Amino acid sequence: DQQVKQNSPSLSVQEGRISILNCDYTNSMFDYFLWYKKYPAEGPTFLISISSIKDKNEDGRFTVFLNKSAKHLSLHIVPSQPGDSAVYFCAASRPPYTGGFKTIFGAGTRLFVKA
Amino acid sequence: GAGVSQSPSNKVTEKGKDVELRCDPISGHTALYWYRQSLGQGLEFLIYFQGNSAPDKSGLPSDRFSAERTGGSVSTLTIQRTQQEDSAVYLCASSPPGQGAVEQYFGPGTRLTVT
């Protein structure tokens, strides 16, 4: 039962161009969505999040878009840099203060940014 | 400041042996999580501790898995009678107290190999 799906295992982009990473979810109870970035031999690091009451959140080169009706979110990186090459995990969360913990991670998408 | 630390970084054990994995969360973080990542898979939730509340053990795959958190800080994940399917990277994360603190800070993980 994959509640959070990242259907593209890998993505290759030229430096300077836009990277678009996609994520789909099935459960409407999630109220926060997050993106994490992971380099080899390191733990994931938090990148950006979005509340379900918003449809866009931007932080520098990173923008996350949320389409609740389609249960779809995407991460845009522009311009892409070689240092962005990593595995990106999408996560859907119900915060602990709601009385229960639930964070589901996708399988990840490996991004290659070519110089 | 110091991040989440985990030890050992790598562990090779024989099938049937017990193993203990340690996590030191960021000081002051009240929430602590254990995940595992099998090859090519996403992060699988195992267990969640929040302050003095009873832990959420709903992700533990079998009764061979247990975890404790002493003094609200350090946590140990114990796997008894290890099996080859337990081979994975075990990740620990913590998060600070307060509403809206949904992002988690991950350690580098412990790579467990059961031979």
CSV table of C-alpha atoms in Angstrom, one decimal, chain A residues 32 34 36 38 41-44 46 89 93 95-97 101 103 105-107, chain B residues 33 35 37 41-43 45 48 50 56 91 99-100 102-104 106-108:
chain,number,residue,atom,x,y,z
A,32,TYR,CA,2.1,18.7,5.4
A,34,LEU,CA,8.0,17.7,2.6
A,36,TYR,CA,14.2,15.8,1.6
A,38,LYS,CA,20.0,12.7,0.4
A,41,ALA,CA,26.4,7.7,3.0
A,42,GLU,CA,24.5,10.6,4.6
A,43,GLY,CA,21.1,10.9,6.2
A,44,PRO,CA,18.3,12.8,4.4
A,46,PHE,CA,15.1,18.6,5.0
A,89,PHE,CA,12.4,12.0,-1.2
A,93,SER,CA,3.0,14.1,7.2
A,95,PRO,CA,2.2,16.5,12.6
A,96,PRO,CA,2.7,15.0,16.0
A,97,TYR,CA,0.6,17.7,17.7
A,101,PHE,CA,2.4,10.4,14.1
A,103,THR,CA,5.0,10.4,8.0
A,105,PHE,CA,8.1,8.6,2.5
A,106,GLY,CA,8.2,7.9,-1.2
A,107,ALA,CA,10.9,5.7,-2.7
B,33,TYR,CA,12.1,8.4,15.1
B,35,TYR,CA,13.3,4.3,10.0
B,37,GLN,CA,15.7,1.9,4.1
B,41,GLN,CA,13.1,1.3,-1.3
B,42,GLY,CA,11.9,4.4,0.5
B,43,LEU,CA,12.1,5.1,4.2
B,45,PHE,CA,8.8,4.0,9.5
B,48,TYR,CA,8.3,7.1,17.2
B,50,GLN,CA,7.6,11.8,21.8
B,56,ASP,CA,4.2,4.6,18.6
B,91,LEU,CA,18.1,5.8,10.1
B,99,GLN,CA,3.6,23.0,17.0
B,100,GLY,CA,4.4,23.0,13.3
B,102,VAL,CA,7.3,18.7,11.2
B,103,GLU,CA,10.7,18.5,9.7
B,104,GLN,CA,13.0,15.8,10.9
B,106,PHE,CA,18.4,12.7,10.3
B,107,GLY,CA,21.5,10.9,11.4
B,108,PRO,CA,23.9,9.3,8.9
